CSV table of C-alpha atoms and ligand atoms in Angstrom, one decimal:
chain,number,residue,atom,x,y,z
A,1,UNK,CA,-3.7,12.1,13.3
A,2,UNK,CA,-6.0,9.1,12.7
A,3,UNK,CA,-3.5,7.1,10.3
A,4,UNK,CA,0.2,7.2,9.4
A,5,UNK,CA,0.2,6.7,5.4
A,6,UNK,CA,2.9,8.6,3.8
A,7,UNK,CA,5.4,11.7,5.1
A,8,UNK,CA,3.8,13.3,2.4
A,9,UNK,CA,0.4,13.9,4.3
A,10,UNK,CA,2.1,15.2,7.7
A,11,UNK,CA,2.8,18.9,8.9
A,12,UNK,CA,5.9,20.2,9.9
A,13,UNK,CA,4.5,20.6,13.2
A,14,UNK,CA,3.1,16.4,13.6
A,15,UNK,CA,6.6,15.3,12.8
A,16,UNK,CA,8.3,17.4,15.0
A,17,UNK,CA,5.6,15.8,17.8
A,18,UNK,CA,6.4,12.6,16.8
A,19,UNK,CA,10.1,12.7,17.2
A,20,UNK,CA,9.6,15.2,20.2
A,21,UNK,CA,7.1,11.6,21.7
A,22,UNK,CA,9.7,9.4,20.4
A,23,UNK,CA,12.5,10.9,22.4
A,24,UNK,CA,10.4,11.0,25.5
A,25,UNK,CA,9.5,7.4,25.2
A,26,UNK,CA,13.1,5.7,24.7
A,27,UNK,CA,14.2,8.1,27.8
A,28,UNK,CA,10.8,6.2,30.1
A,29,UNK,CA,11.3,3.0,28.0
A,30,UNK,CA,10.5,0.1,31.1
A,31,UNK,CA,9.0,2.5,32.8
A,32,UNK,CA,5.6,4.0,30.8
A,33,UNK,CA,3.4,5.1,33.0
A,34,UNK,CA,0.7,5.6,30.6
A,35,UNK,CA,-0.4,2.5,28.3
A,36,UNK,CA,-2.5,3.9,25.3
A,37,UNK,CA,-3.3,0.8,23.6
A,38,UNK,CA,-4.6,-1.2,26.6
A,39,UNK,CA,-6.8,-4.1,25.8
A,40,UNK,CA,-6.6,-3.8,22.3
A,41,UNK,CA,-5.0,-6.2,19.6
A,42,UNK,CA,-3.2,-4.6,16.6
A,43,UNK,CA,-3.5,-6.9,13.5
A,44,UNK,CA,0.2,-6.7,11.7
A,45,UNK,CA,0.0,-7.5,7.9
A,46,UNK,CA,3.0,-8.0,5.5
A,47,UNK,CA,3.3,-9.0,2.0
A,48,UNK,CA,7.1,-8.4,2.1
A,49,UNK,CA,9.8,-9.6,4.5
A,50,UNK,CA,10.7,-7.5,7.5
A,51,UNK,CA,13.1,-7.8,10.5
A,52,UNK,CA,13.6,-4.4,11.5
A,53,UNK,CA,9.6,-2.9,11.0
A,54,UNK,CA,8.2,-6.4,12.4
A,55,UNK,CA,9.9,-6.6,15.5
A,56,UNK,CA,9.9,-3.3,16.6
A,57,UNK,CA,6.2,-3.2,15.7
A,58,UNK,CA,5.4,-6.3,18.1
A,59,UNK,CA,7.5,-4.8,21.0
A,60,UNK,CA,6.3,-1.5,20.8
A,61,UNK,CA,2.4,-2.5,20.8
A,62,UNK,CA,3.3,-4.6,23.6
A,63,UNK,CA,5.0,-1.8,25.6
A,64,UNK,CA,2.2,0.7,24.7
A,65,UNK,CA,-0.1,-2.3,26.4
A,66,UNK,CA,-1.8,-3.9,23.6
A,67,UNK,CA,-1.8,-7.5,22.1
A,68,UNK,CA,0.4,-7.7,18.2
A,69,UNK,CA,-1.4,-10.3,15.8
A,70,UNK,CA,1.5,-11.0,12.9
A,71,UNK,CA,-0.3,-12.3,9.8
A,72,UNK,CA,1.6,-12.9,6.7
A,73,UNK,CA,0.0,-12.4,3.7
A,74,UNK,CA,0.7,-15.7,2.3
A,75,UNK,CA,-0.9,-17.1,5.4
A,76,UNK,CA,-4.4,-15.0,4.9
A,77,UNK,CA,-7.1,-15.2,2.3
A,78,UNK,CA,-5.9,-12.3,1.0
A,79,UNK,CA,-2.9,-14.0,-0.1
A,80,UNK,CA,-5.1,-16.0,-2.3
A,81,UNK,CA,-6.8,-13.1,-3.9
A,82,UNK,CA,-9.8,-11.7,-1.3
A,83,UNK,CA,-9.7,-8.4,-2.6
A,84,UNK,CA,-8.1,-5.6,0.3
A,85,UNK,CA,-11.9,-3.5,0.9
A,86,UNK,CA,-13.4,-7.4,2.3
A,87,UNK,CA,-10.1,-8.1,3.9
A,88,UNK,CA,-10.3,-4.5,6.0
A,89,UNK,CA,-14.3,-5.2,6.4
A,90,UNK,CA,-13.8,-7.6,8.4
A,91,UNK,CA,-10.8,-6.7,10.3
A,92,UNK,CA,-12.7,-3.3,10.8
A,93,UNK,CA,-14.8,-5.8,12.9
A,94,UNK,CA,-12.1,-7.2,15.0
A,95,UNK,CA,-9.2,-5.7,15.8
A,96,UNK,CA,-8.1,-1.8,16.7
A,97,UNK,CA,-5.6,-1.2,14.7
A,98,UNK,CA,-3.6,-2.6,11.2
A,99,UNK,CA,0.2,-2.1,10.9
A,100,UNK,CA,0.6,-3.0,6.7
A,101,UNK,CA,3.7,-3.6,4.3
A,102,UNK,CA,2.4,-4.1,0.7
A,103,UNK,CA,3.3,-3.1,-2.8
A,104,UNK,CA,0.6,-0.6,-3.9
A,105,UNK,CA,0.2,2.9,-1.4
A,106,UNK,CA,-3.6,2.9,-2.7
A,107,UNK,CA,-3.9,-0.8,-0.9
A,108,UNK,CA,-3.0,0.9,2.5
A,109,UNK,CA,-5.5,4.0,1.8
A,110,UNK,CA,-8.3,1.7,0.8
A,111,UNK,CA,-7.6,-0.4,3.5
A,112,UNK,CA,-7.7,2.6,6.2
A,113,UNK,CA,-11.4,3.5,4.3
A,114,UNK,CA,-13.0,0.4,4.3
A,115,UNK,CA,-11.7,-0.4,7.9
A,116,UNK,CA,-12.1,2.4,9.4
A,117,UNK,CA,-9.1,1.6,11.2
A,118,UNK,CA,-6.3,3.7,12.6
A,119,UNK,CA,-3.6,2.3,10.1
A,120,UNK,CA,0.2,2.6,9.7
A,121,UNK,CA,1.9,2.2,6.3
A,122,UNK,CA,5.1,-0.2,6.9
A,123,UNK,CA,6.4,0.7,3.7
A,124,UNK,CA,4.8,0.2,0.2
A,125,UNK,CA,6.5,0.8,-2.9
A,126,UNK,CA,5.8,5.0,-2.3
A,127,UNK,CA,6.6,5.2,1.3
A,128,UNK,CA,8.8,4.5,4.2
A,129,UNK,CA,7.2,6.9,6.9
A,130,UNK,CA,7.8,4.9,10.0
A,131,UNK,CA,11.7,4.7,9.2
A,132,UNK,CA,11.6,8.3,7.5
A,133,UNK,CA,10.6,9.2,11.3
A,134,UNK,CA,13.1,7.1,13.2
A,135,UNK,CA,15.8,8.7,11.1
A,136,UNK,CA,15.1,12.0,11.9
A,137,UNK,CA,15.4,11.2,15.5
A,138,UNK,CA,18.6,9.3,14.9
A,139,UNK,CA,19.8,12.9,13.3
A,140,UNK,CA,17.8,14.9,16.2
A,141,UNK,CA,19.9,13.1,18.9
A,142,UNK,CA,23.5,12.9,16.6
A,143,UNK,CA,23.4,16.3,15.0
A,144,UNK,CA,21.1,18.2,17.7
A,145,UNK,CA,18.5,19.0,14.9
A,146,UNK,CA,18.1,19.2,11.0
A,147,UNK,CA,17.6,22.8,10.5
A,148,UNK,CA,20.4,24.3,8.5
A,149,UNK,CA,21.8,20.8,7.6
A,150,UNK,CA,22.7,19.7,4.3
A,151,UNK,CA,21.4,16.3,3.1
A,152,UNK,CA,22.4,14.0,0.8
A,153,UNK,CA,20.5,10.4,-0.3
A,154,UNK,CA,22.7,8.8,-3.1
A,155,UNK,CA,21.4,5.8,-4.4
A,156,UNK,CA,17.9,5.2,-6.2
A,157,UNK,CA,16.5,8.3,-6.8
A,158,UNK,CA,12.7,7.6,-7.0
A,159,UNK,CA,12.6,4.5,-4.3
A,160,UNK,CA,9.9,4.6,-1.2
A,161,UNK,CA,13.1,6.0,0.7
A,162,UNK,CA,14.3,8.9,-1.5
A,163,UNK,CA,10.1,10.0,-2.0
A,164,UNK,CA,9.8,10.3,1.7
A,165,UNK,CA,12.8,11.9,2.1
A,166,UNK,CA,12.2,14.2,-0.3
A,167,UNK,CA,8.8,15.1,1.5
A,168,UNK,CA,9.9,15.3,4.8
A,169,UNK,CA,12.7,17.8,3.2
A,170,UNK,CA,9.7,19.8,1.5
A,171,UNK,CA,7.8,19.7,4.8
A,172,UNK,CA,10.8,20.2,7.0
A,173,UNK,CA,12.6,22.9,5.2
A,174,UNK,CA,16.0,21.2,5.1
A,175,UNK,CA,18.1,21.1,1.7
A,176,UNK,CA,18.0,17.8,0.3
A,177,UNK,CA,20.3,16.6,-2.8
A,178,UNK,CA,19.7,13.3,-4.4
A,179,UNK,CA,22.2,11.6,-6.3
A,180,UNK,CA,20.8,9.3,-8.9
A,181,UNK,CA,21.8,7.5,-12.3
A,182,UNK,CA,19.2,9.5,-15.0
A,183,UNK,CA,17.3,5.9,-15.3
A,184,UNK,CA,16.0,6.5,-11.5
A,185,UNK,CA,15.6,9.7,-10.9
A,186,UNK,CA,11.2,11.0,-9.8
A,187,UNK,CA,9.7,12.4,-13.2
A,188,UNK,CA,8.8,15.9,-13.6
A,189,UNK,CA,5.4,15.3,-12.4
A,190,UNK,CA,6.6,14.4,-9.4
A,191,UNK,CA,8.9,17.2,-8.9
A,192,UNK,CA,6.7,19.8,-9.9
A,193,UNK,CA,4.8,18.7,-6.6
A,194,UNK,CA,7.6,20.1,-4.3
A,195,UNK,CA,7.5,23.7,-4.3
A,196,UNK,CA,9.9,24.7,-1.3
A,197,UNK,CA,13.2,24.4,-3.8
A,198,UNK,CA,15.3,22.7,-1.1
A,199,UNK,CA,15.2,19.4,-2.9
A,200,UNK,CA,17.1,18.7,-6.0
A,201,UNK,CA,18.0,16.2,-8.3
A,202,UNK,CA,21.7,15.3,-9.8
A,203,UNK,CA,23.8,12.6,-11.5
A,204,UNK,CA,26.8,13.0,-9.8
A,205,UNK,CA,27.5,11.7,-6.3
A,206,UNK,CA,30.2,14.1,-5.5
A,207,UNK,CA,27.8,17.0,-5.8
A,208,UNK,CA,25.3,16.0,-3.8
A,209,UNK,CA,28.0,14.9,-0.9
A,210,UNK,CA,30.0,18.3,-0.8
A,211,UNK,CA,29.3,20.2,2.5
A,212,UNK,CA,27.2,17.6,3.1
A,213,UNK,CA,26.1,16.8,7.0
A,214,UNK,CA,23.8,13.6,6.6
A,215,UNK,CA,24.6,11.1,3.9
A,216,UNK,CA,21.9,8.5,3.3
A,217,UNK,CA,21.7,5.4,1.3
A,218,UNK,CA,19.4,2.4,0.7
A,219,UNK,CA,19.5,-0.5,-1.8
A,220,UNK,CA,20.3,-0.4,-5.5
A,221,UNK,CA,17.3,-2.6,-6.1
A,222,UNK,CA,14.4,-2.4,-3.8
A,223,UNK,CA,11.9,-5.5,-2.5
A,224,UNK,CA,10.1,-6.5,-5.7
A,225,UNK,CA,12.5,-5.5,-7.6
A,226,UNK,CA,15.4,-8.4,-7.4
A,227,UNK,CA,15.0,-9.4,-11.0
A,228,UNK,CA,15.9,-6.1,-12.6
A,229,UNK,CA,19.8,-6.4,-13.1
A,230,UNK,CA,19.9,-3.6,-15.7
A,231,UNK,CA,18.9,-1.6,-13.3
A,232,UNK,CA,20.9,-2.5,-10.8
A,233,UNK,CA,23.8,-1.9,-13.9
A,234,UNK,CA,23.7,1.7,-13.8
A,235,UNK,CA,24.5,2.6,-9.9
A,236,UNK,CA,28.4,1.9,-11.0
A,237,UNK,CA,29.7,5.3,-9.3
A,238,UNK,CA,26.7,5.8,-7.0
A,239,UNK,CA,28.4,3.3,-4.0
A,240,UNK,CA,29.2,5.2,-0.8
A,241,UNK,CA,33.0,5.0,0.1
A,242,UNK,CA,35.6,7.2,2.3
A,243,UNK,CA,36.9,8.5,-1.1
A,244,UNK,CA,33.4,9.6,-2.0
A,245,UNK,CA,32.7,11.4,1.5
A,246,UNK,CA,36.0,13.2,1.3
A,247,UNK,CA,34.1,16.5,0.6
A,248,UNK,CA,31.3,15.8,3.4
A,249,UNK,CA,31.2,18.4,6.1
A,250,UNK,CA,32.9,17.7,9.0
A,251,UNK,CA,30.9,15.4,12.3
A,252,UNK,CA,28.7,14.9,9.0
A,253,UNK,CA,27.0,10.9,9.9
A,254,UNK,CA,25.8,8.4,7.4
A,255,UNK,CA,22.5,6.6,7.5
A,256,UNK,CA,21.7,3.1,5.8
A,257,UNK,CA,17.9,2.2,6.7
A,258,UNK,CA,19.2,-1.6,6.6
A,259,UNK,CA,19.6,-4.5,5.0
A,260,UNK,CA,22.3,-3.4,3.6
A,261,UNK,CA,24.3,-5.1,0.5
A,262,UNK,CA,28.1,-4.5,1.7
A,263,UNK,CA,30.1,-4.2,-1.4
A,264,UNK,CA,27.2,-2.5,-3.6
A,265,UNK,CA,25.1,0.8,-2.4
A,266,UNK,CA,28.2,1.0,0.6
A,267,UNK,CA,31.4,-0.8,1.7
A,268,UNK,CA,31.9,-2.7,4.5
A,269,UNK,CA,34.4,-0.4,5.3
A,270,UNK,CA,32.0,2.9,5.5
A,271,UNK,CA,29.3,0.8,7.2
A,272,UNK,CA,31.7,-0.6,9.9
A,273,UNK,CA,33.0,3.0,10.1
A,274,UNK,CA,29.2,4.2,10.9
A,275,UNK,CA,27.6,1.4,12.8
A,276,UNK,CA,27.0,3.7,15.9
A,277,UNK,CA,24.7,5.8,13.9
A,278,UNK,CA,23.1,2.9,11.7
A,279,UNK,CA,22.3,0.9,14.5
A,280,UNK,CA,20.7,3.6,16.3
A,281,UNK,CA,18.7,4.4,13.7
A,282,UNK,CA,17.2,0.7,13.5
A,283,UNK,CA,16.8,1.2,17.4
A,284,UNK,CA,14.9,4.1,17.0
A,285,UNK,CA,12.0,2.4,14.7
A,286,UNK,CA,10.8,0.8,18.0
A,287,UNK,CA,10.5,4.4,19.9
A,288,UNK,CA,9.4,6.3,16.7
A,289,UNK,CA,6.5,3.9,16.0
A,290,UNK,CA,6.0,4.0,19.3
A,291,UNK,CA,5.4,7.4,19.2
A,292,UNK,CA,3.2,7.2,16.3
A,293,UNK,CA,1.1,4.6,18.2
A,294,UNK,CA,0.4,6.7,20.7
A,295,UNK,CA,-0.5,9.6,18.1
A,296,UNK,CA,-3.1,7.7,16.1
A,297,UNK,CA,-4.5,6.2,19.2
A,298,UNK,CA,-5.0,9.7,20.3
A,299,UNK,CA,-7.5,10.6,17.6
B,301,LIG,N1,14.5,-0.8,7.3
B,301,LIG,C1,13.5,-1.7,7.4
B,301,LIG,O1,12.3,-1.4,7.1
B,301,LIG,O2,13.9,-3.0,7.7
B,301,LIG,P1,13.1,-4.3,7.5
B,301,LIG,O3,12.8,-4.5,6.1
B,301,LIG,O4,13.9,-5.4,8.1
B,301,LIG,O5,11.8,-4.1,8.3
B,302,LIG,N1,13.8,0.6,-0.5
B,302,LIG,C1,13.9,-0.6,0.3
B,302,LIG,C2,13.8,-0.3,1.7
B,302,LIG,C3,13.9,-1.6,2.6
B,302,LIG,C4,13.7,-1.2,4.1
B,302,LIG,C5,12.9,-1.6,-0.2
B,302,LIG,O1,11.7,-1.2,-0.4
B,302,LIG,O2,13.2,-2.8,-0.3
């Protein structure tokens, strides 16, 4: 695997790897005894904000050996309008690897073609694949696995979260049901791309969350999307609360990819409840990127 850009472009059989590597490296974390990016610098570039994605990209380069170079977008020419292909020339030139969070998923393909970089999408506006990963491990190590699991996202139906989800459900085989208002739910053209008729689409909450065994959320409105209070006007009904996981399956766990708006896409209650798993989950970007590190550095 020579980039990470989307769930949608992985195998059944390269995620379970990376989750099986991810495992195996928080078990040996402090005590790696092999260091795949050694000597190399890994250039870190992100137009949007990031707690979670940039620390856990700095440590893990570290620990895998290598040197992290944060740059900012607004601190770059690109920032200032040097189109991505001159940007990713030059990089190409320098570094050994390009960790990006942007808008547009075709700026992270072009930028892995004119490059010619090993690069790792930290989330567009399509795709989440790092956290995608670190949440299967968080279910892996809760649940003991996701086959024969019911899962549920409720919350923005058509978001970078819910897409990947929705391909690592159609890669996967697990039953996924999202829970959407009708204004954010994927068009048919996307649907019609997902063949394996595990994932489906629904307006009501309480459908999706019967029997369910992993209940996922993410914010109403998404980075770049702050303005659009209409939008955010039509989750009433979509919040996650005890009342509304009455139905769940029993030892069923909750995931929140974080930030989290307490009071809106969850309560404080439900998140406070769940904090064990959620928090784990953030953990796990470290060893799951890790793990996808070492992949890409493989190729
Ligand atoms: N979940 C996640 O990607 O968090 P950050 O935006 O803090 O990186
Ligand atoms: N859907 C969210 C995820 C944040 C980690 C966003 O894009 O803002």
């Amino acid at each position: 695997m020579k980039n990470l850009l989307a769930i949608e472009e992985l195998s059944a059989a390269q995620i379970t790897a990376i989750v099986d590597e991810a495992v195996e490296l928080k078990a040996s974390r402090g005590n790696h005894t092999s260091k795949p990016l050694d000597g190399q610098t890994w250039a870190i570039i992100f137009t949007k904000s990031s707690t979670r994605t940039r620390v856990s990209f700095e440590v893990g380069i570290r620990e895998l050996g290598g040197s992290p170079m944060f740059l900012s977008s607004n601190d770059i020419q690109l920032g200032r309008g040097e189109p991505i292909k001159d940007t990713a020339r030059v990089l190409g030139r320098m570094v050994h690897g390009v960790v990006i969070r942007t808008f547009a998923q075709q700026d992270v393909v072009d930028f892995a073609e004119f490059s010619k970089l090993p690069v790792i999408n930290a989330l567009t506006d399509d795709e989440h694949p790092c956290q995608i990963l670190a949440d299967l491990q968080t279910v892996r190590e809760k649940l003991g696995g996701w086959d024969g699991k019911k899962f549920a996202f409720v919350g923005d139906g058509f978001s970078n979260m819910t897409r990947s989800w929705m391909w690592a459900a159609e890669r996967l085989g697990f039953e996924l049901v999202v829970a959407s208002p009708k204004s954010c739910q994927p068009p048919a053209e996307f649907m019609a791309q997902l063949s394996s008729g595990l994932v489906s689409v629904c307006e009501d909450p309480k459908v999706a969350v019967a029997g369910a065994d992993v209940i996922n959320t993410d914010v109403w409105l998404s980075m770049g999307q702050e303005g659009q209070k209409e939008k955010e006007a039509e989750f009433a009904g979509f919040q996650l609360n005890s009342e509304l996981l009455a139905d769940a399956n029993q030892g069923h766990i909750v995931l929140h990819c974080l930030p989290a708006y307490r009071g809106k896409e969850i309560t404080d209650e439900l998140l406070e409840k769940h904090t064990d798993t959620i928090f784990q989950q953030a953990e796990n970007r470290l060893h799951a990127q890790k793990a996808v590190l070492a992949e890409v550095s493989r190729a």
